[in-house]
CSV table of C-alpha atoms in Angstrom, one decimal:
chain,number,residue,atom,x,y,z
A,1,MET,CA,-9.0,185.3,115.1
A,2,HIS,CA,-12.5,183.8,115.3
A,3,ILE,CA,-14.0,187.1,114.4
A,4,LEU,CA,-11.8,187.3,111.2
A,5,VAL,CA,-12.9,183.8,110.1
A,6,SER,CA,-16.5,184.5,110.6
A,7,ALA,CA,-16.2,187.7,108.6
A,8,ALA,CA,-14.5,185.9,105.7
A,9,THR,CA,-17.3,183.2,105.7
A,10,ALA,CA,-20.0,185.8,105.7
A,11,SER,CA,-18.3,187.6,102.8
A,12,ASP,CA,-18.1,184.3,100.8
A,13,LEU,CA,-21.7,183.5,101.4
A,14,ALA,CA,-22.7,187.0,100.3
A,15,GLU,CA,-20.7,186.7,97.2
A,16,THR,CA,-22.2,183.2,96.4
A,17,ALA,CA,-25.7,184.6,97.0
A,18,GLU,CA,-25.0,187.5,94.7
A,19,GLN,CA,-23.7,185.2,91.9
A,20,SER,CA,-26.8,183.0,92.3
A,21,ILE,CA,-29.1,186.0,92.1
A,22,ASP,CA,-27.3,187.2,88.9
A,23,TYR,CA,-27.5,183.7,87.3
A,24,LEU,CA,-31.2,183.4,88.2
A,25,GLN,CA,-31.8,186.9,86.8
A,26,LYS,CA,-30.1,185.9,83.5
A,27,VAL,CA,-32.3,182.8,83.3
A,28,ILE,CA,-35.4,184.8,83.9
A,29,ASP,CA,-34.3,187.4,81.4
A,30,TYR,CA,-33.6,184.6,78.8
A,31,VAL,CA,-37.0,182.9,79.5
A,32,ILE,CA,-38.8,186.2,79.2
A,33,SER,CA,-37.0,187.0,75.9
A,34,LYS,CA,-37.8,183.5,74.6
A,35,ALA,CA,-41.3,183.2,76.1
A,36,HIS,CA,-43.0,183.9,72.8
A,37,ILE,CA,-41.0,181.1,71.2
A,38,PHE,CA,-41.9,178.6,74.0
A,39,VAL,CA,-45.6,179.7,73.8
A,40,SER,CA,-45.6,179.3,70.0
A,41,ALA,CA,-44.0,175.8,70.3
A,42,MET,CA,-46.6,174.7,72.8
A,43,ILE,CA,-49.4,176.0,70.7
A,44,ILE,CA,-48.0,174.2,67.7
A,45,LEU,CA,-47.6,171.0,69.7
A,46,ILE,CA,-51.2,171.1,71.1
A,47,ILE,CA,-52.8,172.0,67.8
A,48,GLY,CA,-50.6,169.5,65.9
A,49,TRP,CA,-51.4,166.7,68.3
A,50,TYR,CA,-55.1,167.1,67.7
A,51,LEU,CA,-54.6,167.4,64.0
A,52,THR,CA,-52.6,164.2,63.8
A,53,ARG,CA,-55.4,162.4,65.8
A,54,PHE,CA,-58.0,163.8,63.4
A,55,ALA,CA,-55.9,162.7,60.4
A,56,CYS,CA,-55.4,159.2,61.8
A,57,LYS,CA,-59.2,159.0,62.3
A,58,ILE,CA,-59.8,160.0,58.7
A,59,VAL,CA,-57.3,157.4,57.5
A,60,ARG,CA,-58.8,154.7,59.7
A,61,HIS,CA,-62.4,155.4,58.5
A,62,SER,CA,-61.2,155.4,54.9
A,63,LEU,CA,-59.5,152.1,55.3
A,64,ASP,CA,-62.6,150.6,57.0
A,65,LYS,CA,-64.6,151.3,53.8
A,66,THR,CA,-62.1,149.3,51.7
A,67,ARG,CA,-61.9,145.5,51.5
A,68,LEU,CA,-58.4,145.3,53.1
A,69,ASP,CA,-57.7,142.8,55.8
A,70,ALA,CA,-58.1,144.0,59.4
A,71,SER,CA,-54.4,143.3,60.0
A,72,VAL,CA,-53.4,145.5,57.0
A,73,THR,CA,-55.5,148.4,58.1
A,74,SER,CA,-54.1,148.2,61.7
A,75,PHE,CA,-50.6,148.2,60.3
A,76,ILE,CA,-51.2,151.2,58.1
A,77,ASN,CA,-52.8,153.1,60.9
A,78,SER,CA,-49.8,152.5,63.1
A,79,LEU,CA,-47.4,153.7,60.5
A,80,THR,CA,-49.5,156.8,59.8
A,81,LYS,CA,-49.7,157.7,63.5
A,82,PHE,CA,-45.9,157.2,63.9
A,83,GLY,CA,-45.0,159.2,60.8
A,84,LEU,CA,-47.3,162.2,61.6
A,85,ARG,CA,-46.1,162.4,65.2
A,86,THR,CA,-42.5,162.2,64.2
A,87,LEU,CA,-43.1,165.1,61.7
A,88,LEU,CA,-44.8,167.1,64.5
A,89,ALA,CA,-41.9,166.6,66.9
A,90,ILE,CA,-39.4,167.8,64.2
A,91,ILE,CA,-41.5,171.0,63.6
A,92,VAL,CA,-41.7,171.8,67.3
A,93,ILE,CA,-38.0,171.2,67.9
A,94,ASN,CA,-37.2,173.4,64.9
A,95,LYS,CA,-39.5,176.2,66.3
A,96,LEU,CA,-37.5,176.0,69.6
A,97,GLY,CA,-34.4,177.0,67.6
A,98,VAL,CA,-32.7,173.6,67.6
A,99,ASP,CA,-30.8,172.7,64.3
A,100,THR,CA,-33.0,169.9,62.9
A,101,THR,CA,-30.4,169.1,60.2
A,102,SER,CA,-28.0,167.9,62.8
A,103,LEU,CA,-30.8,166.2,64.7
A,104,ILE,CA,-31.9,164.3,61.6
A,105,ALA,CA,-28.4,163.3,60.9
A,106,LEU,CA,-28.0,162.0,64.4
A,107,LEU,CA,-31.3,160.1,64.2
A,108,THR,CA,-30.2,158.6,60.9
A,109,SER,CA,-26.9,157.4,62.4
A,110,ALA,CA,-28.7,156.1,65.5
A,111,SER,CA,-31.2,154.3,63.3
A,112,LEU,CA,-28.4,152.6,61.3
A,113,ALA,CA,-26.7,151.5,64.4
A,114,ILE,CA,-29.9,150.2,65.9
A,115,GLY,CA,-30.8,148.5,62.6
A,116,LEU,CA,-27.5,146.6,62.6
A,117,ALA,CA,-28.1,145.5,66.2
A,118,VAL,CA,-31.7,144.3,65.6
A,119,GLN,CA,-31.4,142.6,62.2
A,120,GLY,CA,-33.6,139.8,63.3
A,121,SER,CA,-36.4,142.1,64.3
A,122,LEU,CA,-36.1,144.0,61.0
A,123,ALA,CA,-36.3,140.7,59.1
A,124,ASN,CA,-39.5,139.9,61.0
A,125,PHE,CA,-40.9,143.3,60.3
A,126,ALA,CA,-40.2,142.8,56.6
A,127,GLY,CA,-41.7,139.4,56.8
A,128,GLY,CA,-44.9,140.8,58.4
A,129,VAL,CA,-45.2,143.4,55.6
A,130,LEU,CA,-44.9,140.5,53.0
A,131,LEU,CA,-47.5,138.5,54.8
A,132,LEU,CA,-49.9,141.4,54.9
A,133,ILE,CA,-49.4,142.2,51.2
A,134,MET,CA,-49.2,138.7,49.7
A,135,LYS,CA,-51.8,137.2,52.0
A,136,PRO,CA,-50.8,133.5,52.1
A,137,PHE,CA,-53.2,133.4,55.0
A,138,VAL,CA,-55.5,135.8,56.9
A,139,VAL,CA,-56.8,136.1,60.4
A,140,GLY,CA,-59.1,133.1,61.1
A,141,ASP,CA,-57.3,130.6,58.8
A,142,TYR,CA,-56.0,127.3,60.2
A,143,ILE,CA,-52.4,126.9,59.1
A,144,ASN,CA,-49.4,124.6,59.6
A,145,ASP,CA,-46.0,126.3,59.5
A,146,GLY,CA,-44.1,123.1,58.6
A,147,ASN,CA,-42.2,123.2,61.9
A,148,GLY,CA,-44.7,121.4,64.1
A,149,HIS,CA,-46.9,124.4,64.8
A,150,GLU,CA,-50.5,124.2,63.7
A,151,GLY,CA,-53.5,126.4,64.7
A,152,THR,CA,-55.9,129.2,64.0
A,153,VAL,CA,-54.4,132.6,63.1
A,154,ILE,CA,-55.4,135.0,65.8
A,155,SER,CA,-53.5,138.1,64.7
A,156,ILE,CA,-50.7,139.1,62.2
A,157,GLU,CA,-48.6,141.6,64.1
A,158,ILE,CA,-45.5,143.6,63.1
A,159,ILE,CA,-43.0,141.1,64.5
A,160,TYR,CA,-45.0,137.9,65.4
A,161,THR,CA,-48.0,136.0,64.1
A,162,ARG,CA,-50.1,134.4,66.9
A,163,LEU,CA,-51.7,131.0,66.5
A,164,LEU,CA,-54.2,129.4,68.8
A,165,THR,CA,-53.7,125.6,68.8
A,166,ALA,CA,-56.4,122.9,69.2
A,167,ASN,CA,-55.2,122.6,72.8
A,168,ASN,CA,-56.0,126.2,73.4
A,169,GLU,CA,-52.4,127.2,73.5
A,170,MET,CA,-51.0,130.5,72.1
A,171,VAL,CA,-48.0,130.2,69.8
A,172,CYS,CA,-46.1,133.2,68.6
A,173,ILE,CA,-44.1,132.6,65.4
A,174,PRO,CA,-41.7,135.2,64.0
A,175,ASN,CA,-42.9,136.6,60.7
A,176,GLY,CA,-39.5,136.1,59.1
A,177,LYS,CA,-39.8,132.3,59.5
A,178,LEU,CA,-43.3,132.3,58.1
A,179,ALA,CA,-42.3,134.4,55.1
A,180,ASP,CA,-39.3,132.2,54.3
A,181,SER,CA,-40.7,128.7,54.8
A,182,PRO,CA,-43.6,126.7,53.2
A,183,VAL,CA,-46.9,127.3,55.0
A,184,THR,CA,-49.9,125.0,54.6
A,185,ASN,CA,-53.2,126.9,54.7
A,186,LEU,CA,-55.7,124.1,55.7
A,187,THR,CA,-58.8,126.3,55.4
A,188,ASN,CA,-58.2,128.1,52.2
A,189,GLN,CA,-60.6,125.9,50.2
A,190,GLU,CA,-64.2,125.1,50.9
A,191,SER,CA,-63.6,121.4,51.4
A,192,ARG,CA,-60.9,119.0,52.7
A,193,ARG,CA,-60.2,115.4,51.8
A,194,ILE,CA,-60.2,112.8,54.5
A,195,ASP,CA,-59.1,109.2,54.0
A,196,PHE,CA,-60.3,106.4,56.3
A,197,PRO,CA,-58.1,103.3,55.9
A,198,VAL,CA,-59.8,100.1,57.1
A,199,SER,CA,-58.3,96.5,57.3
A,200,ILE,CA,-60.6,93.6,56.4
A,201,SER,CA,-60.1,89.9,56.2
A,202,TYR,CA,-59.0,88.2,52.9
A,203,ASP,CA,-62.2,86.1,53.2
A,204,GLU,CA,-64.4,89.2,53.2
A,205,ASN,CA,-66.3,90.3,50.1
A,206,ILE,CA,-64.9,93.6,48.9
A,207,ASP,CA,-68.1,94.7,47.1
A,208,ARG,CA,-70.1,94.2,50.3
A,209,VAL,CA,-67.5,96.3,52.3
A,210,ARG,CA,-67.7,99.0,49.6
A,211,THR,CA,-71.4,99.2,49.9
A,212,VAL,CA,-71.3,99.4,53.7
A,213,LEU,CA,-68.7,102.2,53.6
A,214,LEU,CA,-70.5,104.2,50.9
A,215,ASN,CA,-73.7,103.9,53.0
A,216,VAL,CA,-71.8,105.4,56.0
A,217,ALA,CA,-70.6,108.3,53.9
A,218,SER,CA,-74.1,109.0,52.5
A,219,GLU,CA,-75.6,109.3,56.0
A,220,CYS,CA,-73.0,111.9,57.0
A,221,GLN,CA,-74.5,115.5,56.7
A,222,THR,CA,-71.2,117.4,56.8
A,223,LEU,CA,-69.7,116.2,53.6
A,224,SER,CA,-69.2,118.4,50.5
A,225,LYS,CA,-71.8,118.0,47.8
A,226,THR,CA,-69.3,118.8,45.0
A,227,HIS,CA,-67.2,115.6,45.5
A,228,GLU,CA,-68.3,112.0,45.4
A,229,SER,CA,-67.1,109.5,48.1
A,230,LEU,CA,-64.8,106.8,46.9
A,231,VAL,CA,-63.9,103.3,48.2
A,232,PHE,CA,-60.8,101.5,46.9
A,233,VAL,CA,-58.3,98.8,47.8
A,234,GLN,CA,-55.1,100.5,48.9
A,235,ASP,CA,-52.8,97.6,49.7
A,236,PHE,CA,-52.5,93.9,50.7
A,237,ASP,CA,-51.0,93.4,54.1
A,238,SER,CA,-49.7,90.2,55.5
A,239,SER,CA,-52.9,89.3,57.3
A,240,SER,CA,-55.5,91.7,55.9
A,241,VAL,CA,-56.6,93.8,52.9
A,242,ARG,CA,-56.4,97.5,53.4
A,243,VAL,CA,-59.5,99.4,52.0
A,244,VAL,CA,-59.8,103.2,52.1
A,245,LEU,CA,-63.0,105.3,52.3
A,246,ARG,CA,-62.2,108.7,50.7
A,247,VAL,CA,-64.6,111.6,51.5
A,248,TRP,CA,-64.5,115.4,51.2
A,249,ALA,CA,-65.6,117.3,54.3
A,250,ILE,CA,-66.8,120.9,54.5
A,251,THR,CA,-63.8,122.7,55.8
A,252,ASP,CA,-65.6,124.2,58.9
A,253,LYS,CA,-66.8,120.7,59.8
A,254,TYR,CA,-63.5,118.8,59.2
A,255,TRP,CA,-62.9,117.5,62.8
A,256,GLU,CA,-66.6,116.8,63.3
A,257,THR,CA,-66.8,114.8,60.1
A,258,ARG,CA,-63.6,112.9,61.0
A,259,PHE,CA,-64.8,111.7,64.4
A,260,GLU,CA,-68.3,111.0,63.2
A,261,ILE,CA,-67.4,108.7,60.2
A,262,ARG,CA,-64.7,106.9,62.1
A,263,GLU,CA,-67.2,105.9,64.8
A,264,ALA,CA,-69.9,105.1,62.2
A,265,ILE,CA,-67.6,102.7,60.3
A,266,LYS,CA,-67.0,100.6,63.5
A,267,LYS,CA,-70.7,100.5,64.2
A,268,ALA,CA,-71.6,99.5,60.6
A,269,PHE,CA,-69.0,96.8,60.5
A,270,ASP,CA,-70.3,95.3,63.8
A,271,ALA,CA,-73.9,95.4,62.5
A,272,GLU,CA,-72.9,93.7,59.2
A,273,GLY,CA,-70.6,91.1,60.9
A,274,ILE,CA,-67.5,92.4,59.1
A,275,GLU,CA,-64.4,91.5,61.0
A,276,ILE,CA,-61.4,93.9,61.3
A,277,PRO,CA,-58.4,91.6,61.7
A,278,TYR,CA,-55.9,92.3,64.4
A,279,ASP,CA,-52.7,90.6,65.6
A,280,HIS,CA,-53.3,87.5,67.8
A,281,MET,CA,-51.0,85.9,70.3
A,282,ASP,CA,-51.3,82.3,71.3
A,283,VAL,CA,-50.0,81.4,74.7
A,284,ASN,CA,-49.2,77.7,75.4
A,285,LEU,CA,-48.7,76.6,79.0
A,286,ILE,CA,-46.6,73.4,79.5
A,287,ASN,CA,-47.0,71.3,82.7
A,288,HIS,CA,-43.6,69.7,83.2
A,289,GLU,CA,-44.7,67.7,86.2
A,290,LYS,CA,-47.4,65.9,84.1
């Protein structure tokens, strides 16, 4: 009985080995018959890869000679590279004998499904394209997005725009929000206005205060030469007169000018004996024992 079982097992193993050899032989025969197709596809892939790199390099050099913004050229380079490599992949797949018509239809359906799933990202992509074309701001501008974010534009990417705040913090804002909301570009012009409100006593001579403030402005070297400084009475408070010094600072020196003039006003008022009123509190101590 044991001898019969062993003989049956050996027969099964031999039959399995023979089937495996036949299958392997068919695979080898198929590979040999299609070898020229695989070789052609590999040659097309290698040559096409280098051609796409060469074409992208030509496009990049051509864009560098134009006056387009760096973010725009980077965006166009990315699209060119993606488009050429996608075309190369379709050509190679077609060479291998795969029906590209069905493949393209499948990719179209998949793209539609993915697009519906990532509508927010597509909106940000479209917003990025609008920002690059319309240019409400460029890399290096100092902007305020109206939602509490303010800083220097570091990069305008496909989905996000990156800001570097005054606290050296990186803020990533979706392009869709920037494209759909008011954005204040604080460095678009060569100069920026700064108002310095100062409170003086009702007993103080306004003309004297005006002279002191204008002298402070004239000594500042970071003010714009195209605008004149101005001093005017803004309001009458309960215990003081509010006077404003209005100057125009060079945009690149905005913060430096703001700090410098604010300090200079205090020093000039101290030197001229001009008092800045402030709230006083009188404390009376009552001695009940007395």
